């Protein structure tokens, strides 16, 4: 067993590890930008340990982001921004509402569905929370939902931004662990939809118990008529996600090519329906550049830190420490999930992936976990962390756009966290859920 081989190599961690880690935590607690905190910790660790000559740090930074797959990140971000500015995201909402209008809690369910639709294009949870929140929270309140619960519902639905492909998180973890991104997208479809279903079920149960929103009684014919009118009015909004899914999953397009084509298609549609003008381009490009400008420096500075951790033997030490607690696979899986959910609470996805994936992956290998399943489990657990009280990123996003108390939102988010955790455990313990759509060679 690999873990036995690792245990035979004792790892003693000293000040060259603990001092930079303490510095990293302190800088993040002081609200220093994450990329700067990670960079400072990485350089400190390299200086104290001598693990990598500082003369090579610059080369390592640029080599880390010199990957063709990473060009898909700004393209998906830009596609999501174009969708919002052209009003195509509103078409998603209209169709989602037409699908769910017959049921109790119909608009709440529509909100969750539109989060999933937005996730299938933008690949970002924070962008989805902001975009969908601005469209739906006031209407949710008008429908009878308390504002804190409406915010929690949007925050939970927006978690699908990194769980339903195409996802920026899967691009990054594929880069870090050397896994085919298109295969990861395919593997993530079913687990991502399971999380979406868990959020829908949670909202339905809560709504039935608390009677927030009623449902409009209608015949099947009326429902079908509403749905047909919504689809006829906004079918073209689904061209972009259709192109992305077909191109990637058929193998005809790489994620980067699919992202580029989606940008072009959404821009053309915006011009054709008259909602996009050339004067909108500077604002769109600046907005997308700001988001990309946050992600790429984090990746660049995280990689030297990950290299230093590997040279110091941290992954081996972690495997030895974890397996000394228990050798039972179910215990080790539970341990990894708890670590990932906690990490997702306090830090963004990108640094969590770049730092934690190389540390946790050897542990997953020690229990013979499929690399595809590990990636899906990791991203799903990090997604749950986005709404786990009291520090979930999405909670802060919806609090920022509504002014609602984050503690009130966090209290309302607890049912969603419980159901999403349950699905995460199922995904972790049932590998077939992550490999059901994959070719046999990856199972």
JSON list of N, CA and C in Angstrom, two decimals, residues 184-242:
[
{"chain": "A", "resi": 184, "resn": "UNK", "atom": "N", "xyz": [-13.35, 15.62, -16.30]},
{"chain": "A", "resi": 184, "resn": "UNK", "atom": "CA", "xyz": [-13.86, 16.12, -15.02]},
{"chain": "A", "resi": 184, "resn": "UNK", "atom": "C", "xyz": [-15.23, 16.78, -15.20]},
{"chain": "A", "resi": 185, "resn": "UNK", "atom": "N", "xyz": [-15.38, 17.54, -16.28]},
{"chain": "A", "resi": 185, "resn": "UNK", "atom": "CA", "xyz": [-16.68, 18.16, -16.55]},
{"chain": "A", "resi": 185, "resn": "UNK", "atom": "C", "xyz": [-17.77, 17.09, -16.70]},
{"chain": "A", "resi": 186, "resn": "UNK", "atom": "N", "xyz": [-17.44, 16.04, -17.41]},
{"chain": "A", "resi": 186, "resn": "UNK", "atom": "CA", "xyz": [-18.41, 14.96, -17.62]},
{"chain": "A", "resi": 186, "resn": "UNK", "atom": "C", "xyz": [-18.73, 14.27, -16.30]},
{"chain": "A", "resi": 187, "resn": "UNK", "atom": "N", "xyz": [-17.71, 14.03, -15.49]},
{"chain": "A", "resi": 187, "resn": "UNK", "atom": "CA", "xyz": [-17.91, 13.36, -14.20]},
{"chain": "A", "resi": 187, "resn": "UNK", "atom": "C", "xyz": [-18.75, 14.21, -13.25]},
{"chain": "A", "resi": 188, "resn": "UNK", "atom": "N", "xyz": [-18.67, 15.53, -13.38]},
{"chain": "A", "resi": 188, "resn": "UNK", "atom": "CA", "xyz": [-19.33, 16.43, -12.43]},
{"chain": "A", "resi": 188, "resn": "UNK", "atom": "C", "xyz": [-20.80, 16.64, -12.73]},
{"chain": "A", "resi": 189, "resn": "UNK", "atom": "N", "xyz": [-21.28, 16.23, -13.88]},
{"chain": "A", "resi": 189, "resn": "UNK", "atom": "CA", "xyz": [-22.67, 16.52, -14.27]},
{"chain": "A", "resi": 189, "resn": "UNK", "atom": "C", "xyz": [-23.65, 15.94, -13.26]},
{"chain": "A", "resi": 190, "resn": "UNK", "atom": "N", "xyz": [-23.57, 14.64, -13.01]},
{"chain": "A", "resi": 190, "resn": "UNK", "atom": "CA", "xyz": [-24.55, 13.98, -12.15]},
{"chain": "A", "resi": 190, "resn": "UNK", "atom": "C", "xyz": [-24.43, 14.45, -10.70]},
{"chain": "A", "resi": 191, "resn": "UNK", "atom": "N", "xyz": [-23.23, 14.49, -10.10]},
{"chain": "A", "resi": 191, "resn": "UNK", "atom": "CA", "xyz": [-23.12, 15.02, -8.73]},
{"chain": "A", "resi": 191, "resn": "UNK", "atom": "C", "xyz": [-23.61, 16.46, -8.60]},
{"chain": "A", "resi": 192, "resn": "UNK", "atom": "N", "xyz": [-23.30, 17.30, -9.61]},
{"chain": "A", "resi": 192, "resn": "UNK", "atom": "CA", "xyz": [-23.76, 18.68, -9.56]},
{"chain": "A", "resi": 192, "resn": "UNK", "atom": "C", "xyz": [-25.28, 18.78, -9.57]},
{"chain": "A", "resi": 193, "resn": "UNK", "atom": "N", "xyz": [-25.91, 17.95, -10.39]},
{"chain": "A", "resi": 193, "resn": "UNK", "atom": "CA", "xyz": [-27.38, 17.94, -10.44]},
{"chain": "A", "resi": 193, "resn": "UNK", "atom": "C", "xyz": [-27.97, 17.39, -9.14]},
{"chain": "A", "resi": 194, "resn": "UNK", "atom": "N", "xyz": [-27.28, 16.45, -8.50]},
{"chain": "A", "resi": 194, "resn": "UNK", "atom": "CA", "xyz": [-27.74, 15.94, -7.21]},
{"chain": "A", "resi": 194, "resn": "UNK", "atom": "C", "xyz": [-27.75, 17.05, -6.15]},
{"chain": "A", "resi": 195, "resn": "UNK", "atom": "N", "xyz": [-26.72, 17.87, -6.14]},
{"chain": "A", "resi": 195, "resn": "UNK", "atom": "CA", "xyz": [-26.68, 19.00, -5.20]},
{"chain": "A", "resi": 195, "resn": "UNK", "atom": "C", "xyz": [-27.82, 19.97, -5.51]},
{"chain": "A", "resi": 196, "resn": "UNK", "atom": "N", "xyz": [-28.04, 20.25, -6.79]},
{"chain": "A", "resi": 196, "resn": "UNK", "atom": "CA", "xyz": [-29.14, 21.12, -7.18]},
{"chain": "A", "resi": 196, "resn": "UNK", "atom": "C", "xyz": [-30.48, 20.56, -6.70]},
{"chain": "A", "resi": 197, "resn": "UNK", "atom": "N", "xyz": [-30.66, 19.26, -6.86]},
{"chain": "A", "resi": 197, "resn": "UNK", "atom": "CA", "xyz": [-31.89, 18.60, -6.41]},
{"chain": "A", "resi": 197, "resn": "UNK", "atom": "C", "xyz": [-32.02, 18.69, -4.89]},
{"chain": "A", "resi": 198, "resn": "UNK", "atom": "N", "xyz": [-30.91, 18.54, -4.17]},
{"chain": "A", "resi": 198, "resn": "UNK", "atom": "CA", "xyz": [-30.95, 18.63, -2.71]},
{"chain": "A", "resi": 198, "resn": "UNK", "atom": "C", "xyz": [-31.42, 20.01, -2.26]},
{"chain": "A", "resi": 199, "resn": "UNK", "atom": "N", "xyz": [-30.96, 21.05, -2.95]},
{"chain": "A", "resi": 199, "resn": "UNK", "atom": "CA", "xyz": [-31.38, 22.42, -2.60]},
{"chain": "A", "resi": 199, "resn": "UNK", "atom": "C", "xyz": [-32.86, 22.61, -2.91]},
{"chain": "A", "resi": 200, "resn": "UNK", "atom": "N", "xyz": [-33.32, 22.08, -4.04]},
{"chain": "A", "resi": 200, "resn": "UNK", "atom": "CA", "xyz": [-34.75, 22.16, -4.38]},
{"chain": "A", "resi": 200, "resn": "UNK", "atom": "C", "xyz": [-35.61, 21.45, -3.34]},
{"chain": "A", "resi": 201, "resn": "UNK", "atom": "N", "xyz": [-35.20, 20.25, -2.94]},
{"chain": "A", "resi": 201, "resn": "UNK", "atom": "CA", "xyz": [-35.96, 19.48, -1.95]},
{"chain": "A", "resi": 201, "resn": "UNK", "atom": "C", "xyz": [-35.98, 20.23, -0.62]},
{"chain": "A", "resi": 202, "resn": "UNK", "atom": "N", "xyz": [-34.84, 20.77, -0.22]},
{"chain": "A", "resi": 202, "resn": "UNK", "atom": "CA", "xyz": [-34.78, 21.51, 1.04]},
{"chain": "A", "resi": 202, "resn": "UNK", "atom": "C", "xyz": [-35.75, 22.68, 1.04]},
{"chain": "A", "resi": 203, "resn": "UNK", "atom": "N", "xyz": [-35.74, 23.46, -0.05]},
{"chain": "A", "resi": 203, "resn": "UNK", "atom": "CA", "xyz": [-36.64, 24.60, -0.13]},
{"chain": "A", "resi": 203, "resn": "UNK", "atom": "C", "xyz": [-38.10, 24.17, -0.10]},
{"chain": "A", "resi": 204, "resn": "UNK", "atom": "N", "xyz": [-38.41, 23.07, -0.78]},
{"chain": "A", "resi": 204, "resn": "UNK", "atom": "CA", "xyz": [-39.78, 22.58, -0.81]},
{"chain": "A", "resi": 204, "resn": "UNK", "atom": "C", "xyz": [-40.24, 22.16, 0.59]},
{"chain": "A", "resi": 205, "resn": "UNK", "atom": "N", "xyz": [-39.38, 21.43, 1.32]},
{"chain": "A", "resi": 205, "resn": "UNK", "atom": "CA", "xyz": [-39.74, 20.99, 2.67]},
{"chain": "A", "resi": 205, "resn": "UNK", "atom": "C", "xyz": [-39.90, 22.17, 3.62]},
{"chain": "A", "resi": 206, "resn": "UNK", "atom": "N", "xyz": [-38.96, 23.11, 3.55]},
{"chain": "A", "resi": 206, "resn": "UNK", "atom": "CA", "xyz": [-39.05, 24.29, 4.43]},
{"chain": "A", "resi": 206, "resn": "UNK", "atom": "C", "xyz": [-40.29, 25.10, 4.11]},
{"chain": "A", "resi": 207, "resn": "UNK", "atom": "N", "xyz": [-40.57, 25.26, 2.82]},
{"chain": "A", "resi": 207, "resn": "UNK", "atom": "CA", "xyz": [-41.73, 26.05, 2.42]},
{"chain": "A", "resi": 207, "resn": "UNK", "atom": "C", "xyz": [-43.04, 25.38, 2.87]},
{"chain": "A", "resi": 208, "resn": "UNK", "atom": "N", "xyz": [-43.10, 24.05, 2.78]},
{"chain": "A", "resi": 208, "resn": "UNK", "atom": "CA", "xyz": [-44.31, 23.35, 3.23]},
{"chain": "A", "resi": 208, "resn": "UNK", "atom": "C", "xyz": [-44.51, 23.51, 4.73]},
{"chain": "A", "resi": 209, "resn": "UNK", "atom": "N", "xyz": [-43.41, 23.49, 5.47]},
{"chain": "A", "resi": 209, "resn": "UNK", "atom": "CA", "xyz": [-43.52, 23.60, 6.92]},
{"chain": "A", "resi": 209, "resn": "UNK", "atom": "C", "xyz": [-43.86, 25.02, 7.36]},
{"chain": "A", "resi": 210, "resn": "UNK", "atom": "N", "xyz": [-43.28, 26.00, 6.72]},
{"chain": "A", "resi": 210, "resn": "UNK", "atom": "CA", "xyz": [-43.46, 27.38, 7.16]},
{"chain": "A", "resi": 210, "resn": "UNK", "atom": "C", "xyz": [-44.45, 28.17, 6.31]},
{"chain": "A", "resi": 211, "resn": "UNK", "atom": "N", "xyz": [-44.90, 27.58, 5.21]},
{"chain": "A", "resi": 211, "resn": "UNK", "atom": "CA", "xyz": [-45.91, 28.21, 4.34]},
{"chain": "A", "resi": 211, "resn": "UNK", "atom": "C", "xyz": [-45.50, 29.61, 3.91]},
{"chain": "A", "resi": 212, "resn": "UNK", "atom": "N", "xyz": [-44.28, 29.72, 3.38]},
{"chain": "A", "resi": 212, "resn": "UNK", "atom": "CA", "xyz": [-43.81, 31.01, 2.89]},
{"chain": "A", "resi": 212, "resn": "UNK", "atom": "C", "xyz": [-44.53, 31.42, 1.61]},
{"chain": "A", "resi": 213, "resn": "UNK", "atom": "N", "xyz": [-44.64, 30.49, 0.69]},
{"chain": "A", "resi": 213, "resn": "UNK", "atom": "CA", "xyz": [-45.14, 30.82, -0.64]},
{"chain": "A", "resi": 213, "resn": "UNK", "atom": "C", "xyz": [-46.15, 29.77, -1.09]},
{"chain": "A", "resi": 214, "resn": "UNK", "atom": "N", "xyz": [-47.29, 30.22, -1.56]},
{"chain": "A", "resi": 214, "resn": "UNK", "atom": "CA", "xyz": [-48.29, 29.30, -2.09]},
{"chain": "A", "resi": 214, "resn": "UNK", "atom": "C", "xyz": [-48.01, 29.00, -3.54]},
{"chain": "A", "resi": 215, "resn": "UNK", "atom": "N", "xyz": [-48.79, 28.16, -4.11]},
{"chain": "A", "resi": 215, "resn": "UNK", "atom": "CA", "xyz": [-48.66, 27.81, -5.52]},
{"chain": "A", "resi": 215, "resn": "UNK", "atom": "C", "xyz": [-49.93, 28.14, -6.26]},
{"chain": "A", "resi": 216, "resn": "UNK", "atom": "N", "xyz": [-49.78, 28.66, -7.45]},
{"chain": "A", "resi": 216, "resn": "UNK", "atom": "CA", "xyz": [-50.96, 28.99, -8.24]},
{"chain": "A", "resi": 216, "resn": "UNK", "atom": "C", "xyz": [-51.58, 27.74, -8.82]},
{"chain": "A", "resi": 217, "resn": "UNK", "atom": "N", "xyz": [-52.86, 27.53, -8.50]},
{"chain": "A", "resi": 217, "resn": "UNK", "atom": "CA", "xyz": [-53.55, 26.36, -9.05]},
{"chain": "A", "resi": 217, "resn": "UNK", "atom": "C", "xyz": [-53.74, 26.55, -10.54]},
{"chain": "A", "resi": 218, "resn": "UNK", "atom": "N", "xyz": [-53.34, 25.58, -11.33]},
{"chain": "A", "resi": 218, "resn": "UNK", "atom": "CA", "xyz": [-53.50, 25.67, -12.77]},
{"chain": "A", "resi": 218, "resn": "UNK", "atom": "C", "xyz": [-53.61, 24.29, -13.37]},
{"chain": "A", "resi": 219, "resn": "UNK", "atom": "N", "xyz": [-54.24, 24.24, -14.49]},
{"chain": "A", "resi": 219, "resn": "UNK", "atom": "CA", "xyz": [-54.37, 22.97, -15.20]},
{"chain": "A", "resi": 219, "resn": "UNK", "atom": "C", "xyz": [-53.07, 22.65, -15.93]},
{"chain": "A", "resi": 220, "resn": "UNK", "atom": "N", "xyz": [-52.97, 21.40, -16.35]},
{"chain": "A", "resi": 220, "resn": "UNK", "atom": "CA", "xyz": [-51.80, 21.00, -17.13]},
{"chain": "A", "resi": 220, "resn": "UNK", "atom": "C", "xyz": [-51.70, 21.80, -18.41]},
{"chain": "A", "resi": 221, "resn": "UNK", "atom": "N", "xyz": [-52.84, 22.10, -19.00]},
{"chain": "A", "resi": 221, "resn": "UNK", "atom": "CA", "xyz": [-52.85, 22.86, -20.25]},
{"chain": "A", "resi": 221, "resn": "UNK", "atom": "C", "xyz": [-52.35, 24.29, -20.03]},
{"chain": "A", "resi": 222, "resn": "UNK", "atom": "N", "xyz": [-52.76, 24.89, -18.92]},
{"chain": "A", "resi": 222, "resn": "UNK", "atom": "CA", "xyz": [-52.28, 26.25, -18.61]},
{"chain": "A", "resi": 222, "resn": "UNK", "atom": "C", "xyz": [-50.78, 26.25, -18.35]},
{"chain": "A", "resi": 223, "resn": "UNK", "atom": "N", "xyz": [-50.32, 25.24, -17.61]},
{"chain": "A", "resi": 223, "resn": "UNK", "atom": "CA", "xyz": [-48.89, 25.16, -17.34]},
{"chain": "A", "resi": 223, "resn": "UNK", "atom": "C", "xyz": [-48.09, 24.99, -18.63]},
{"chain": "A", "resi": 224, "resn": "UNK", "atom": "N", "xyz": [-48.55, 24.09, -19.49]},
{"chain": "A", "resi": 224, "resn": "UNK", "atom": "CA", "xyz": [-47.86, 23.85, -20.76]},
{"chain": "A", "resi": 224, "resn": "UNK", "atom": "C", "xyz": [-47.86, 25.11, -21.62]},
{"chain": "A", "resi": 225, "resn": "UNK", "atom": "N", "xyz": [-48.97, 25.85, -21.60]},
{"chain": "A", "resi": 225, "resn": "UNK", "atom": "CA", "xyz": [-49.04, 27.09, -22.37]},
{"chain": "A", "resi": 225, "resn": "UNK", "atom": "C", "xyz": [-48.05, 28.13, -21.87]},
{"chain": "A", "resi": 226, "resn": "UNK", "atom": "N", "xyz": [-47.96, 28.27, -20.53]},
{"chain": "A", "resi": 226, "resn": "UNK", "atom": "CA", "xyz": [-47.00, 29.22, -19.95]},
{"chain": "A", "resi": 226, "resn": "UNK", "atom": "C", "xyz": [-45.57, 28.84, -20.33]},
{"chain": "A", "resi": 227, "resn": "UNK", "atom": "N", "xyz": [-45.28, 27.53, -20.23]},
{"chain": "A", "resi": 227, "resn": "UNK", "atom": "CA", "xyz": [-43.92, 27.07, -20.54]},
{"chain": "A", "resi": 227, "resn": "UNK", "atom": "C", "xyz": [-43.60, 27.30, -22.01]},
{"chain": "A", "resi": 228, "resn": "UNK", "atom": "N", "xyz": [-44.54, 27.01, -22.89]},
{"chain": "A", "resi": 228, "resn": "UNK", "atom": "CA", "xyz": [-44.30, 27.20, -24.32]},
{"chain": "A", "resi": 228, "resn": "UNK", "atom": "C", "xyz": [-44.03, 28.67, -24.65]},
{"chain": "A", "resi": 229, "resn": "UNK", "atom": "N", "xyz": [-44.81, 29.56, -24.04]},
{"chain": "A", "resi": 229, "resn": "UNK", "atom": "CA", "xyz": [-44.60, 31.00, -24.30]},
{"chain": "A", "resi": 229, "resn": "UNK", "atom": "C", "xyz": [-43.23, 31.45, -23.79]},
{"chain": "A", "resi": 230, "resn": "UNK", "atom": "N", "xyz": [-42.83, 30.94, -22.62]},
{"chain": "A", "resi": 230, "resn": "UNK", "atom": "CA", "xyz": [-41.52, 31.33, -22.08]},
{"chain": "A", "resi": 230, "resn": "UNK", "atom": "C", "xyz": [-40.39, 30.81, -22.96]},
{"chain": "A", "resi": 231, "resn": "UNK", "atom": "N", "xyz": [-40.50, 29.56, -23.42]},
{"chain": "A", "resi": 231, "resn": "UNK", "atom": "CA", "xyz": [-39.46, 28.99, -24.28]},
{"chain": "A", "resi": 231, "resn": "UNK", "atom": "C", "xyz": [-39.41, 29.71, -25.62]},
{"chain": "A", "resi": 232, "resn": "UNK", "atom": "N", "xyz": [-40.57, 29.98, -26.19]},
{"chain": "A", "resi": 232, "resn": "UNK", "atom": "CA", "xyz": [-40.61, 30.68, -27.47]},
{"chain": "A", "resi": 232, "resn": "UNK", "atom": "C", "xyz": [-39.99, 32.07, -27.37]},
{"chain": "A", "resi": 233, "resn": "UNK", "atom": "N", "xyz": [-40.18, 32.71, -26.21]},
{"chain": "A", "resi": 233, "resn": "UNK", "atom": "CA", "xyz": [-39.66, 34.06, -26.02]},
{"chain": "A", "resi": 233, "resn": "UNK", "atom": "C", "xyz": [-38.16, 34.08, -25.73]},
{"chain": "A", "resi": 234, "resn": "UNK", "atom": "N", "xyz": [-37.62, 32.99, -25.13]},
{"chain": "A", "resi": 234, "resn": "UNK", "atom": "CA", "xyz": [-36.22, 33.07, -24.71]},
{"chain": "A", "resi": 234, "resn": "UNK", "atom": "C", "xyz": [-35.37, 31.87, -25.04]},
{"chain": "A", "resi": 235, "resn": "UNK", "atom": "N", "xyz": [-35.76, 31.08, -26.03]},
{"chain": "A", "resi": 235, "resn": "UNK", "atom": "CA", "xyz": [-35.01, 29.86, -26.35]},
{"chain": "A", "resi": 235, "resn": "UNK", "atom": "C", "xyz": [-33.55, 30.14, -26.71]},
{"chain": "A", "resi": 236, "resn": "UNK", "atom": "N", "xyz": [-33.32, 31.29, -27.32]},
{"chain": "A", "resi": 236, "resn": "UNK", "atom": "CA", "xyz": [-31.98, 31.61, -27.80]},
{"chain": "A", "resi": 236, "resn": "UNK", "atom": "C", "xyz": [-30.99, 31.80, -26.65]},
{"chain": "A", "resi": 237, "resn": "UNK", "atom": "N", "xyz": [-31.50, 32.03, -25.43]},
{"chain": "A", "resi": 237, "resn": "UNK", "atom": "CA", "xyz": [-30.59, 32.18, -24.29]},
{"chain": "A", "resi": 237, "resn": "UNK", "atom": "C", "xyz": [-29.85, 30.88, -23.99]},
{"chain": "A", "resi": 238, "resn": "UNK", "atom": "N", "xyz": [-30.40, 29.75, -24.46]},
{"chain": "A", "resi": 238, "resn": "UNK", "atom": "CA", "xyz": [-29.80, 28.45, -24.18]},
{"chain": "A", "resi": 238, "resn": "UNK", "atom": "C", "xyz": [-28.80, 28.02, -25.25]},
{"chain": "A", "resi": 239, "resn": "UNK", "atom": "N", "xyz": [-28.57, 28.88, -26.23]},
{"chain": "A", "resi": 239, "resn": "UNK", "atom": "CA", "xyz": [-27.59, 28.53, -27.25]},
{"chain": "A", "resi": 239, "resn": "UNK", "atom": "C", "xyz": [-26.18, 28.41, -26.65]},
{"chain": "A", "resi": 240, "resn": "UNK", "atom": "N", "xyz": [-25.84, 29.36, -25.78]},
{"chain": "A", "resi": 240, "resn": "UNK", "atom": "CA", "xyz": [-24.49, 29.34, -25.19]},
{"chain": "A", "resi": 240, "resn": "UNK", "atom": "C", "xyz": [-24.25, 28.08, -24.36]},
{"chain": "A", "resi": 241, "resn": "UNK", "atom": "N", "xyz": [-25.12, 27.77, -23.37]},
{"chain": "A", "resi": 241, "resn": "UNK", "atom": "CA", "xyz": [-24.86, 26.53, -22.62]},
{"chain": "A", "resi": 241, "resn": "UNK", "atom": "C", "xyz": [-24.95, 25.29, -23.50]},
{"chain": "A", "resi": 242, "resn": "UNK", "atom": "N", "xyz": [-25.81, 25.32, -24.51]},
{"chain": "A", "resi": 242, "resn": "UNK", "atom": "CA", "xyz": [-25.90, 24.18, -25.41]},
{"chain": "A", "resi": 242, "resn": "UNK", "atom": "C", "xyz": [-24.61, 23.95, -26.16]}
]
